[in-house]
Amino acid sequence: MMRRKKRTAGSVLFSILRCAPVAAAACVAVGPVVFLVTGSLMGRGELGEYLAPVLFGTEGFVTWRFLPMYPTFQNIVELLCDSPEFFYMFWNTMRITAGILVGQLLCGMPAAWGLARYPFRGNRAVYGLYILLMLMPFQALMLPEYLVLEKLSLNNTLWAVILPGIFSTFPVFLMYRFFTEVPEEILEAARIDGAGEGRVFLYIGLPLGRTGIVSALLLQFLECFGMIEQPLAFLKDQTLFPLALYLPEIGAERAGFAFAASLVALAVPLLLFFAGSEYLEQGIAASALKG
Amino acid sequence: MKKKYAGIVFVLPHLLGVLLFLFLPFLDVVRRSFAQAAGGFAGLSNYGEVLHNEAFRLAAGNTIRFTAVCLPLLMLLSLLLALALYGIGSGEAALKNSLLIPMAIPAACVALLWQLLFDNHGMINGMLSAFGVAPVSWMSTDASFYVLVGSYLWKNAGYVTVLWVAALDGIPGEVYEAARMDGAGKMASLFFITLPCIRPAAFTIGVISFLNTFKVFREAYLVAGSYPQERIYLISHLFNNWFLSLSVDKMAAGAVLLSVVTGAAVYALQRAWEE
């Protein structure tokens, strides 16, 4: 960066003034994770004491300690050894998420490539349709989706959540943005060397559009993992429910268990978030700015 | 594969799915919105029924109010954060990541925490009482509106900040350099370079933030259920409840109205921006 200057007392003060609000916002953003971690390490007795005003309506307010007085793995053990339903719902969530992501890779990715690189007849119309659908909130599409799923008798199966998810157009749009940036000369060179269109896509488009693909999948993963509206509308059978519908059912009486369950559920998206944060950021930036 | 057909072959599988699962069913719903439940043409009577529906008016009003408060607030707050964050030095990446974390946290994981925060005996009231402020019944009075606003800001501020930072990144350093040579101060650079330069990005950022306002339903539903306090009964709650009672003709008209209003809002924003 060119803007680095010599440090004076004034500039140090300025940078503190500047950092403080950002740091405060960062603490608010991260706070809930810290809560879940400490909460899941607290025993029933300790939590009961802090949460008594909410649980039993005693005087005073809920208090909290960010270091448990008597840390214990009781909740984690209970979760891992004694609650098959948690894993059942976890498995449902993973099946839904994996189904949507695989579908996006197999159908959405080639579609983004086709729209980005081939000016066939109707290309702009399809692109316009995709943008339009991307802007529609789920609530506007809920009834249409429900009716078609009913006709195909897919309601109350995981496919009812997976199939419309595969055809959500946002990931296609995001990958499109990155695919348009691949220089045409490279593709031409490959074609002259005798590569067919399929090969051009697999060996040039995919590697060069990697950032877009990874960031689209990552954003889609985070979206699917926390899905509430779709399963709520299309699934009736409780055994099909994803984790996101099960966690809030646990209730404050079993707060320690609920914290542990939330923490384990959170661990998956959080790990992916950190593993892919660089891609994520580029994807977010590309979704809003002209490339 | 010939180049002439390649594009269509690439697009076709996904496009067929989109047509089958989203677009054609949507057209069917448009048709239904003009039909009677028993069959036959109903004209605009379904629309009339929806627009006169008490619950619809409540939900639409709440949703509009929520959007009108949240959108400007979110965009301003995150712009300030982005301005502070941009070029902050070594900590920039770590701070950005921390701000983004709420994106990765499923609403379900914080549902219990929200309850513990906003209960009458919850932590927020605990903090307020430490400053001598009387406790607020967050979930059973109009104060619930602020719970929703807070959730929305918490969830989206980081995302939008990263968007603004990306926009700031796009401004070439030389422009600032030249302005400084001409004697422009920090404030002048901000108002005459930074803000005009990020104006185009503001439109897309606005659209993305607008679309995310619908997702606040997740937090609202998990904390307060299908029938929350009156002030935070949003369009999403209403649709969900109509859906459960299978009021198909009302829902059809409602879905068409919602998509027309959404489309019109985005279009109007775009026109206003281009002028």
Coordinates of C-alpha atoms in Angstrom, one line a residue:
Chain A
M1 CA 0.0 0.0 0.0
M2 CA 1.2 3.5 -0.9
R3 CA -0.6 5.2 1.9
R4 CA 1.6 4.1 4.8
K5 CA 2.9 7.2 6.5
K6 CA 5.1 8.0 9.5
R7 CA 3.4 7.5 12.8
T8 CA 2.9 10.5 15.0
A9 CA 1.0 10.7 18.2
G10 CA -1.9 12.2 16.4
S11 CA -2.1 9.4 13.8
V12 CA -2.0 6.8 16.6
L13 CA -4.9 8.5 18.4
F14 CA -6.8 8.7 15.1
S15 CA -6.3 5.0 14.4
I16 CA -7.5 4.1 17.9
L17 CA -10.6 6.2 17.4
R18 CA -11.1 4.5 14.1
C19 CA -10.5 0.9 15.4
A20 CA -12.7 1.1 18.4
P21 CA -16.1 1.1 16.7
V22 CA -15.0 -1.6 14.3
A23 CA -13.7 -3.7 17.2
A24 CA -16.9 -3.2 19.1
A25 CA -19.0 -4.3 16.1
A26 CA -16.7 -7.3 15.7
C27 CA -17.3 -8.2 19.3
V28 CA -21.1 -8.0 18.9
A29 CA -20.8 -10.1 15.8
V30 CA -18.7 -12.9 17.4
G31 CA -20.4 -12.7 20.9
P32 CA -23.1 -15.4 20.3
V33 CA -20.4 -17.9 19.4
V34 CA -18.6 -17.2 22.7
F35 CA -21.9 -17.6 24.5
L36 CA -22.6 -21.0 22.9
V37 CA -19.1 -22.2 23.8
T38 CA -19.3 -21.2 27.5
G39 CA -22.9 -22.3 27.8
S40 CA -22.2 -25.7 26.5
L41 CA -19.3 -26.1 29.1
M42 CA -21.6 -25.2 32.0
G43 CA -23.2 -27.9 34.2
R44 CA -26.9 -28.0 34.9
G45 CA -26.5 -26.5 38.4
E46 CA -24.5 -23.6 37.2
L47 CA -26.8 -22.8 34.3
G48 CA -29.8 -23.2 36.5
E49 CA -28.4 -20.6 38.8
Y50 CA -27.7 -18.0 36.1
L51 CA -30.9 -18.6 34.1
A52 CA -33.3 -18.9 37.1
P53 CA -35.0 -15.6 36.4
V54 CA -36.1 -16.9 33.0
L55 CA -36.7 -20.5 34.0
F56 CA -38.5 -20.1 37.3
G57 CA -39.4 -16.5 37.2
T58 CA -37.4 -15.6 40.3
E59 CA -36.4 -12.0 41.0
G60 CA -33.5 -10.3 39.1
F61 CA -32.1 -10.9 35.7
V62 CA -30.2 -13.5 33.8
T63 CA -26.5 -13.2 34.4
W64 CA -23.6 -14.8 32.6
R65 CA -20.0 -15.7 33.2
F66 CA -17.6 -15.9 30.2
L67 CA -15.5 -18.5 32.1
P68 CA -17.6 -21.2 33.6
M69 CA -17.1 -21.7 37.3
Y70 CA -17.2 -25.5 37.1
P71 CA -16.5 -26.4 33.5
T72 CA -17.9 -29.8 32.5
F73 CA -18.3 -31.9 29.3
Q74 CA -21.6 -33.2 30.6
N75 CA -23.6 -31.6 27.9
I76 CA -21.3 -32.6 25.1
V77 CA -21.3 -36.2 26.3
E78 CA -25.1 -36.2 26.6
L79 CA -25.3 -34.9 23.1
L80 CA -22.9 -37.3 21.6
C81 CA -23.9 -40.4 23.5
D82 CA -27.5 -40.0 24.4
S83 CA -29.5 -38.1 21.7
P84 CA -29.9 -40.1 18.5
E85 CA -32.5 -37.6 17.3
F86 CA -29.9 -34.9 17.1
F87 CA -27.9 -37.0 14.7
Y88 CA -31.0 -37.9 12.7
M89 CA -31.8 -34.3 12.1
F90 CA -28.2 -33.5 11.5
W91 CA -28.2 -36.2 8.8
N92 CA -31.3 -34.7 7.2
T93 CA -29.7 -31.3 7.1
M94 CA -26.6 -32.7 5.5
R95 CA -28.6 -34.7 2.9
I96 CA -30.5 -31.6 1.9
T97 CA -27.4 -29.4 1.7
A98 CA -25.4 -32.0 -0.2
G99 CA -28.2 -32.7 -2.6
I100 CA -28.6 -29.0 -3.4
L101 CA -24.9 -28.4 -3.8
V102 CA -24.3 -31.5 -6.0
G103 CA -27.3 -30.4 -8.2
Q104 CA -25.8 -26.9 -8.4
L105 CA -22.5 -28.3 -9.5
L106 CA -24.0 -30.6 -12.2
C107 CA -26.6 -28.2 -13.6
G108 CA -26.0 -24.7 -12.3
M109 CA -22.3 -24.5 -13.1
P110 CA -22.6 -25.5 -16.8
A111 CA -25.6 -23.2 -17.1
A112 CA -23.5 -20.3 -15.8
W113 CA -20.7 -21.2 -18.3
G114 CA -23.2 -21.4 -21.2
L115 CA -24.7 -18.1 -20.4
A116 CA -21.4 -16.4 -19.9
R117 CA -19.5 -17.7 -22.9
Y118 CA -22.0 -18.4 -25.7
P119 CA -24.1 -15.7 -27.3
F120 CA -26.8 -18.1 -28.5
R121 CA -30.3 -16.9 -29.4
G122 CA -32.3 -16.2 -26.3
N123 CA -29.2 -15.9 -24.1
R124 CA -30.2 -12.4 -22.8
A125 CA -33.8 -13.5 -22.3
V126 CA -32.7 -16.4 -20.1
Y127 CA -30.3 -14.2 -18.2
G128 CA -33.1 -11.7 -17.6
L129 CA -35.3 -14.4 -16.3
Y130 CA -32.6 -15.7 -13.9
I131 CA -32.1 -12.2 -12.5
L132 CA -35.8 -11.7 -12.1
L133 CA -36.2 -15.0 -10.2
M134 CA -33.2 -14.2 -8.1
L135 CA -35.0 -11.1 -6.9
M136 CA -38.1 -12.9 -5.9
P137 CA -38.4 -13.6 -2.2
F138 CA -39.2 -17.2 -1.2
Q139 CA -42.7 -16.1 0.0
A140 CA -43.7 -15.2 -3.6
L141 CA -42.5 -18.6 -4.9
M142 CA -43.7 -20.7 -2.0
L143 CA -47.2 -21.4 -3.5
P144 CA -46.0 -22.1 -7.1
E145 CA -43.3 -24.4 -5.8
Y146 CA -45.8 -26.2 -3.5
L147 CA -48.3 -26.8 -6.3
V148 CA -45.8 -28.3 -8.7
L149 CA -44.3 -30.4 -5.9
E150 CA -47.8 -31.6 -5.1
K151 CA -48.4 -32.6 -8.7
L152 CA -45.2 -34.6 -8.7
S153 CA -46.1 -36.0 -5.3
L154 CA -42.8 -34.9 -3.9
N155 CA -44.2 -32.9 -0.9
N156 CA -43.1 -34.3 2.4
T157 CA -40.0 -35.8 1.0
L158 CA -36.5 -34.3 1.1
W159 CA -36.7 -33.8 -2.6
A160 CA -39.3 -31.1 -2.0
V161 CA -36.6 -29.0 -0.4
I162 CA -33.7 -30.2 -2.6
L163 CA -35.1 -29.8 -6.1
P164 CA -36.2 -26.1 -6.0
G165 CA -33.0 -25.4 -4.2
I166 CA -31.0 -26.8 -7.1
F167 CA -32.8 -24.4 -9.4
S168 CA -32.2 -21.3 -7.4
T169 CA -30.6 -18.8 -9.7
F170 CA -28.3 -16.9 -7.4
P171 CA -25.4 -19.3 -7.6
V172 CA -25.6 -19.3 -11.3
F173 CA -25.5 -15.6 -11.4
L174 CA -22.5 -15.5 -9.2
M175 CA -20.6 -18.1 -11.2
Y176 CA -21.6 -16.3 -14.4
R177 CA -19.8 -13.2 -13.1
F178 CA -16.6 -15.0 -12.7
F179 CA -16.9 -17.0 -15.9
T180 CA -17.3 -13.8 -18.0
E181 CA -13.8 -12.8 -16.9
V182 CA -12.0 -15.7 -18.5
P183 CA -10.2 -14.2 -21.5
E184 CA -11.7 -15.4 -24.8
E185 CA -8.2 -15.8 -26.4
I186 CA -7.3 -18.7 -24.1
L187 CA -10.5 -20.5 -25.2
E188 CA -9.8 -19.8 -28.8
A189 CA -6.3 -21.1 -28.5
A190 CA -7.6 -24.3 -27.0
R191 CA -10.1 -24.7 -29.8
I192 CA -7.5 -24.2 -32.4
D193 CA -5.5 -27.0 -30.7
G194 CA -8.5 -29.2 -31.2
A195 CA -10.3 -29.1 -27.9
G196 CA -14.1 -29.5 -28.1
E197 CA -16.4 -27.3 -26.2
G198 CA -16.8 -29.8 -23.3
R199 CA -13.0 -29.9 -22.9
V200 CA -12.7 -26.2 -23.0
F201 CA -15.2 -25.9 -20.2
L202 CA -13.6 -28.7 -18.0
Y203 CA -9.9 -27.8 -18.5
I204 CA -10.0 -24.0 -18.9
G205 CA -13.4 -22.7 -17.6
L206 CA -13.4 -24.7 -14.4
P207 CA -9.9 -23.9 -13.2
L208 CA -10.1 -20.2 -14.1
G209 CA -13.6 -19.8 -12.7
R210 CA -12.6 -21.6 -9.5
T211 CA -13.1 -18.6 -7.2
G212 CA -16.6 -18.1 -8.4
I213 CA -17.5 -21.7 -8.1
V214 CA -16.2 -22.1 -4.6
S215 CA -17.7 -18.9 -3.3
A216 CA -21.1 -19.7 -4.9
L217 CA -21.1 -23.1 -3.3
L218 CA -20.0 -21.7 0.0
L219 CA -22.7 -19.1 0.1
Q220 CA -25.2 -21.6 -0.9
F221 CA -24.0 -24.0 1.8
L222 CA -24.5 -21.4 4.5
E223 CA -27.9 -20.6 3.1
C224 CA -29.1 -24.3 2.9
F225 CA -27.7 -25.2 6.3
G226 CA -29.9 -22.7 8.1
M227 CA -33.0 -23.1 5.9
I228 CA -36.2 -22.7 7.7
E229 CA -38.9 -21.4 5.4
Q230 CA -38.7 -24.3 2.8
P231 CA -38.7 -27.3 5.2
L232 CA -41.4 -25.6 7.2
A233 CA -43.6 -25.3 4.1
F234 CA -42.9 -28.6 2.3
L235 CA -42.2 -31.1 5.1
K236 CA -44.8 -32.5 7.5
D237 CA -43.1 -35.6 8.8
Q238 CA -41.0 -34.7 11.8
T239 CA -38.4 -37.4 11.0
L240 CA -37.6 -35.4 7.8
F241 CA -37.0 -32.1 9.7
P242 CA -33.6 -30.5 9.4
L243 CA -31.6 -29.4 12.4
A244 CA -32.8 -25.9 12.1
L245 CA -36.3 -26.9 13.0
Y246 CA -35.2 -29.2 15.8
L247 CA -32.8 -26.9 17.7
P248 CA -35.4 -24.3 18.8
E249 CA -37.6 -27.1 20.1
I250 CA -35.2 -28.1 22.9
G251 CA -36.2 -25.3 25.2
A252 CA -34.6 -23.3 28.0
E253 CA -35.0 -26.1 30.6
R254 CA -32.3 -28.0 28.8
A255 CA -30.3 -25.0 28.1
G256 CA -26.9 -26.7 28.5
F257 CA -27.9 -29.4 26.0
A258 CA -29.4 -26.8 23.7
F259 CA -26.1 -24.8 23.7
A260 CA -24.1 -27.9 23.0
A261 CA -26.4 -29.0 20.2
S262 CA -26.3 -25.5 18.7
L263 CA -22.5 -25.4 19.0
V264 CA -22.0 -28.8 17.2
A265 CA -24.4 -27.7 14.5
L266 CA -22.6 -24.4 14.2
A267 CA -19.2 -26.0 14.0
V268 CA -19.8 -27.3 10.4
P269 CA -20.7 -23.9 8.7
L270 CA -18.1 -22.1 10.9
L271 CA -15.2 -24.4 9.8
L272 CA -16.2 -24.1 6.2
F273 CA -16.4 -20.3 6.7
F274 CA -12.9 -20.1 8.0
A275 CA -11.5 -22.5 5.4
G276 CA -13.0 -20.5 2.6
S277 CA -13.2 -17.0 4.0
E278 CA -11.0 -15.7 1.2
Y279 CA -13.3 -17.1 -1.5
L280 CA -16.3 -16.0 0.4
E281 CA -15.2 -12.4 0.5
Q282 CA -14.4 -12.3 -3.2
G283 CA -17.8 -13.9 -4.0
I284 CA -19.6 -11.4 -1.9
A285 CA -17.7 -8.6 -3.6
A286 CA -18.5 -9.9 -7.0
S287 CA -22.2 -10.3 -6.3
A288 CA -22.5 -6.6 -6.0
L289 CA -19.9 -5.0 -8.2
K290 CA -19.5 -5.0 -11.9
G291 CA -16.6 -7.2 -12.7
Chain B
M1 CA -19.8 -30.8 -29.5
K2 CA -20.3 -28.0 -32.1
K3 CA -19.8 -24.5 -30.8
K4 CA -23.1 -23.4 -32.3
Y5 CA -25.1 -25.7 -30.0
A6 CA -22.8 -25.8 -27.0
G7 CA -24.2 -22.9 -25.2
I8 CA -27.7 -24.3 -25.3
V9 CA -26.6 -27.7 -24.2
F10 CA -24.8 -26.2 -21.2
V11 CA -27.8 -24.1 -20.2
L12 CA -30.6 -26.5 -20.9
P13 CA -30.6 -28.9 -17.9
H14 CA -30.7 -26.1 -15.4
L15 CA -33.1 -24.0 -17.5
L16 CA -35.6 -26.8 -17.8
G17 CA -35.5 -27.2 -14.0
V18 CA -36.0 -23.5 -13.5
L19 CA -39.0 -23.5 -16.0
L20 CA -40.5 -26.6 -14.4
F21 CA -40.1 -25.7 -10.7
L22 CA -40.2 -21.9 -10.7
F23 CA -41.3 -20.1 -13.8
L24 CA -44.2 -22.2 -15.2
P25 CA -45.7 -22.8 -11.7
F26 CA -45.5 -19.1 -11.1
L27 CA -47.4 -18.4 -14.3
D28 CA -49.9 -21.0 -13.2
V29 CA -50.3 -19.0 -9.9
V30 CA -50.8 -15.8 -11.8
R31 CA -53.7 -17.6 -13.6
R32 CA -55.1 -18.9 -10.4
S33 CA -55.0 -15.4 -8.9
F34 CA -57.7 -14.4 -11.4
A35 CA -59.7 -17.6 -10.9
Q36 CA -62.4 -18.6 -8.4
A37 CA -61.6 -21.5 -6.0
A38 CA -64.4 -23.5 -7.6
G39 CA -63.2 -22.6 -11.1
G40 CA -64.3 -19.8 -13.4
F41 CA -63.0 -16.3 -13.9
A42 CA -62.9 -14.2 -10.8
G43 CA -61.5 -11.0 -12.2
L44 CA -59.8 -8.9 -9.6
S45 CA -62.0 -10.2 -6.7
N46 CA -59.1 -12.2 -5.2
Y47 CA -56.9 -9.1 -5.2
G48 CA -59.7 -7.1 -3.7
E49 CA -60.1 -9.6 -0.9
V50 CA -56.4 -9.6 -0.2
L51 CA -56.2 -5.8 -0.1
H52 CA -59.1 -5.5 2.2
N53 CA -57.9 -8.3 4.4
E54 CA -57.2 -7.0 7.9
A55 CA -54.2 -9.3 8.4
F56 CA -52.7 -8.4 5.1
R57 CA -52.9 -4.7 5.8
L58 CA -51.2 -5.2 9.2
A59 CA -48.5 -7.4 7.7
A60 CA -47.9 -5.1 4.7
G61 CA -47.7 -2.0 6.9
N62 CA -45.3 -3.7 9.3
T63 CA -43.1 -5.0 6.5
I64 CA -42.9 -1.6 4.8
R65 CA -42.1 0.1 8.1
F66 CA -39.5 -2.5 8.9
T67 CA -37.9 -2.1 5.5
A68 CA -38.0 1.7 5.6
V69 CA -36.2 1.8 9.0
C70 CA -33.8 -1.0 8.5
L71 CA -32.5 -0.4 5.0
P72 CA -31.1 3.1 5.4
L73 CA -29.9 2.2 8.9
L74 CA -28.0 -0.9 7.7
M75 CA -26.5 0.9 4.7
L76 CA -25.4 3.8 6.7
L77 CA -24.0 1.8 9.6
S78 CA -22.1 -0.5 7.4
L79 CA -20.8 2.3 5.3
L80 CA -19.4 4.0 8.4
L81 CA -17.9 0.6 9.5
A82 CA -16.4 0.2 6.0
L83 CA -14.9 3.7 6.0
A84 CA -13.3 3.0 9.4
L85 CA -12.2 -0.5 8.4
Y86 CA -10.8 0.3 4.9
G87 CA -7.0 0.5 4.9
I88 CA -6.9 0.0 8.7
G89 CA -3.7 -2.0 8.3
S90 CA -2.7 -5.4 9.6
G91 CA -6.0 -6.2 11.4
E92 CA -8.3 -5.6 8.4
A93 CA -8.7 -9.2 7.3
A94 CA -9.3 -10.5 10.9
L95 CA -11.8 -7.8 11.6
K96 CA -13.7 -8.4 8.3
N97 CA -13.9 -12.1 9.1
S98 CA -15.3 -11.4 12.6
L99 CA -17.9 -9.1 11.1
L100 CA -18.9 -11.7 8.6
I101 CA -19.3 -14.5 11.2
P102 CA -23.1 -13.9 11.7
M103 CA -23.6 -15.0 8.1
A104 CA -22.4 -18.5 9.0
I105 CA -24.5 -18.8 12.1
P106 CA -27.8 -20.5 11.4
A107 CA -30.8 -18.6 13.0
A108 CA -31.7 -21.8 14.8
C109 CA -28.4 -21.8 16.8
V110 CA -29.1 -18.4 18.3
A111 CA -32.8 -18.8 19.0
L112 CA -32.3 -19.8 22.6
L113 CA -29.8 -17.0 23.1
W114 CA -32.2 -14.4 21.7
Q115 CA -34.8 -15.6 24.2
L116 CA -32.4 -15.3 27.1
L117 CA -31.4 -11.8 25.9
F118 CA -34.9 -10.4 25.4
D119 CA -36.9 -12.1 28.1
N120 CA -38.5 -9.8 30.7
H121 CA -35.8 -11.1 33.1
G122 CA -33.3 -11.4 30.3
M123 CA -29.8 -10.0 30.0
I124 CA -30.7 -6.9 28.0
N125 CA -33.0 -5.8 30.8
G126 CA -30.3 -6.7 33.3
M127 CA -27.9 -4.4 31.6
L128 CA -30.6 -1.7 31.4
S129 CA -31.4 -2.0 35.1
A130 CA -27.7 -1.6 35.9
F131 CA -28.0 1.9 34.3
G132 CA -31.2 2.5 36.2
V133 CA -33.5 2.1 33.2
A134 CA -36.8 0.3 33.8
P135 CA -37.1 -3.1 32.2
V136 CA -38.8 -3.4 28.8
S137 CA -41.1 -6.2 27.8
W138 CA -39.3 -6.8 24.6
M139 CA -41.4 -9.6 23.1
S140 CA -44.9 -8.5 24.2
T141 CA -45.0 -4.8 23.4
D142 CA -44.1 -2.7 20.3
A143 CA -40.5 -2.9 21.5
S144 CA -40.4 -6.2 19.6
F145 CA -39.9 -4.1 16.5
Y146 CA -36.4 -3.2 17.8
V147 CA -35.6 -6.8 18.5
L148 CA -36.2 -7.5 14.9
V149 CA -34.2 -4.5 13.7
G150 CA -31.3 -5.5 15.9
S151 CA -31.4 -9.1 14.6
Y152 CA -31.4 -7.8 11.1
L153 CA -28.5 -5.4 11.7
W154 CA -26.5 -8.1 13.6
K155 CA -27.0 -10.6 10.8
N156 CA -26.3 -8.3 7.8
A157 CA -23.9 -5.5 8.9
G158 CA -20.8 -7.6 8.2
Y159 CA -21.9 -8.7 4.8
V160 CA -22.8 -5.2 3.7
T161 CA -19.6 -3.8 5.2
V162 CA -17.6 -6.2 3.1
L163 CA -19.6 -5.0 0.0
W164 CA -18.8 -1.4 0.8
V165 CA -15.1 -2.2 1.4
A166 CA -15.0 -3.9 -2.0
A167 CA -16.5 -0.8 -3.5
L168 CA -13.9 1.4 -1.8
D169 CA -11.2 -0.9 -3.1
G170 CA -12.3 -0.1 -6.6
I171 CA -11.4 3.6 -6.3
P172 CA -7.9 4.1 -7.7
G173 CA -5.4 5.5 -5.2
E174 CA -4.1 8.1 -7.8
V175 CA -7.4 10.0 -7.6
Y176 CA -6.9 10.7 -3.9
E177 CA -3.3 11.5 -4.5
A178 CA -4.2 14.1 -7.2
A179 CA -6.9 15.6 -4.9
R180 CA -4.4 15.9 -2.1
M181 CA -2.0 17.7 -4.4
D182 CA -4.7 20.1 -5.2
G183 CA -5.1 20.8 -1.4
A184 CA -8.2 18.7 -0.7
G185 CA -8.5 17.7 3.0
K186 CA -9.8 14.4 4.3
M187 CA -13.4 15.6 4.4
A188 CA -13.3 17.0 0.9
S189 CA -11.9 13.7 -0.4
L190 CA -14.7 11.8 1.3
F191 CA -17.5 14.0 -0.1
F192 CA -16.1 14.7 -3.5
I193 CA -14.3 11.4 -4.4
T194 CA -15.3 8.5 -2.1
L195 CA -19.0 9.0 -2.0
P196 CA -19.6 9.7 -5.7
C197 CA -17.3 6.8 -6.6
I198 CA -19.2 4.2 -4.6
R199 CA -22.7 5.5 -5.7
P200 CA -23.1 2.8 -8.4
A201 CA -22.3 0.1 -5.9
A202 CA -24.9 1.5 -3.5
F203 CA -27.7 0.4 -5.8
T204 CA -26.7 -3.3 -5.8
I205 CA -25.9 -3.2 -2.1
G206 CA -29.4 -1.7 -1.5
V207 CA -31.1 -4.4 -3.6
I208 CA -29.2 -7.2 -1.7
S209 CA -30.0 -5.7 1.6
F210 CA -33.6 -5.3 0.6
L211 CA -33.9 -9.0 -0.3
N212 CA -32.3 -10.0 2.9
T213 CA -35.0 -8.2 4.9
F214 CA -37.3 -11.1 4.0
K215 CA -35.0 -13.5 5.7
V216 CA -35.4 -11.8 9.1
F217 CA -38.5 -14.0 9.3
R218 CA -36.2 -16.8 10.4
E219 CA -35.2 -15.1 13.6
A220 CA -38.7 -13.7 14.2
Y221 CA -40.3 -17.1 13.7
L222 CA -37.9 -19.0 15.9
V223 CA -38.1 -16.6 18.8
A224 CA -41.8 -15.7 18.6
G225 CA -43.5 -18.4 16.5
S226 CA -46.3 -18.1 13.9
Y227 CA -48.2 -15.4 15.7
P228 CA -45.7 -13.0 17.2
Q229 CA -46.4 -9.6 18.8
E230 CA -48.6 -7.6 16.4
R231 CA -45.9 -5.1 15.5
I232 CA -43.6 -7.7 14.0
Y233 CA -46.3 -9.7 12.1
L234 CA -44.7 -9.6 8.7
I235 CA -45.7 -10.6 5.2
S236 CA -43.7 -13.7 5.7
H237 CA -45.7 -14.7 8.7
L238 CA -48.9 -14.0 6.9
F239 CA -48.0 -16.1 3.9
N240 CA -46.9 -18.9 6.1
N241 CA -50.2 -18.9 7.9
W242 CA -52.3 -18.7 4.7
F243 CA -50.2 -21.5 3.4
L244 CA -51.0 -23.7 6.4
S245 CA -54.7 -23.0 6.1
L246 CA -54.4 -23.6 2.3
S247 CA -56.1 -20.4 1.3
V248 CA -54.9 -20.9 -2.3
D249 CA -56.7 -18.1 -4.0
K250 CA -55.7 -15.5 -1.4
M251 CA -52.1 -16.8 -1.5
A252 CA -52.0 -16.7 -5.3
A253 CA -53.1 -13.1 -5.4
G254 CA -50.8 -12.3 -2.5
A255 CA -47.8 -13.9 -4.2
V256 CA -48.4 -12.0 -7.5
L257 CA -48.8 -8.8 -5.5
L258 CA -45.6 -9.4 -3.6
S259 CA -43.6 -10.2 -6.7
V260 CA -45.0 -7.2 -8.6
V261 CA -44.2 -4.9 -5.6
T262 CA -40.7 -6.3 -5.3
G263 CA -40.0 -6.0 -9.0
A264 CA -41.4 -2.5 -9.0
A265 CA -39.3 -1.5 -6.0
V266 CA -36.1 -2.7 -7.6
Y267 CA -37.0 -1.1 -10.9
A268 CA -37.9 2.2 -9.3
L269 CA -34.6 2.2 -7.3
Q270 CA -32.7 1.6 -10.5
R271 CA -34.4 4.4 -12.4
A272 CA -33.9 6.8 -9.5
W273 CA -30.2 5.8 -9.4
E274 CA -29.5 6.3 -13.0
E275 CA -30.8 9.8 -13.2

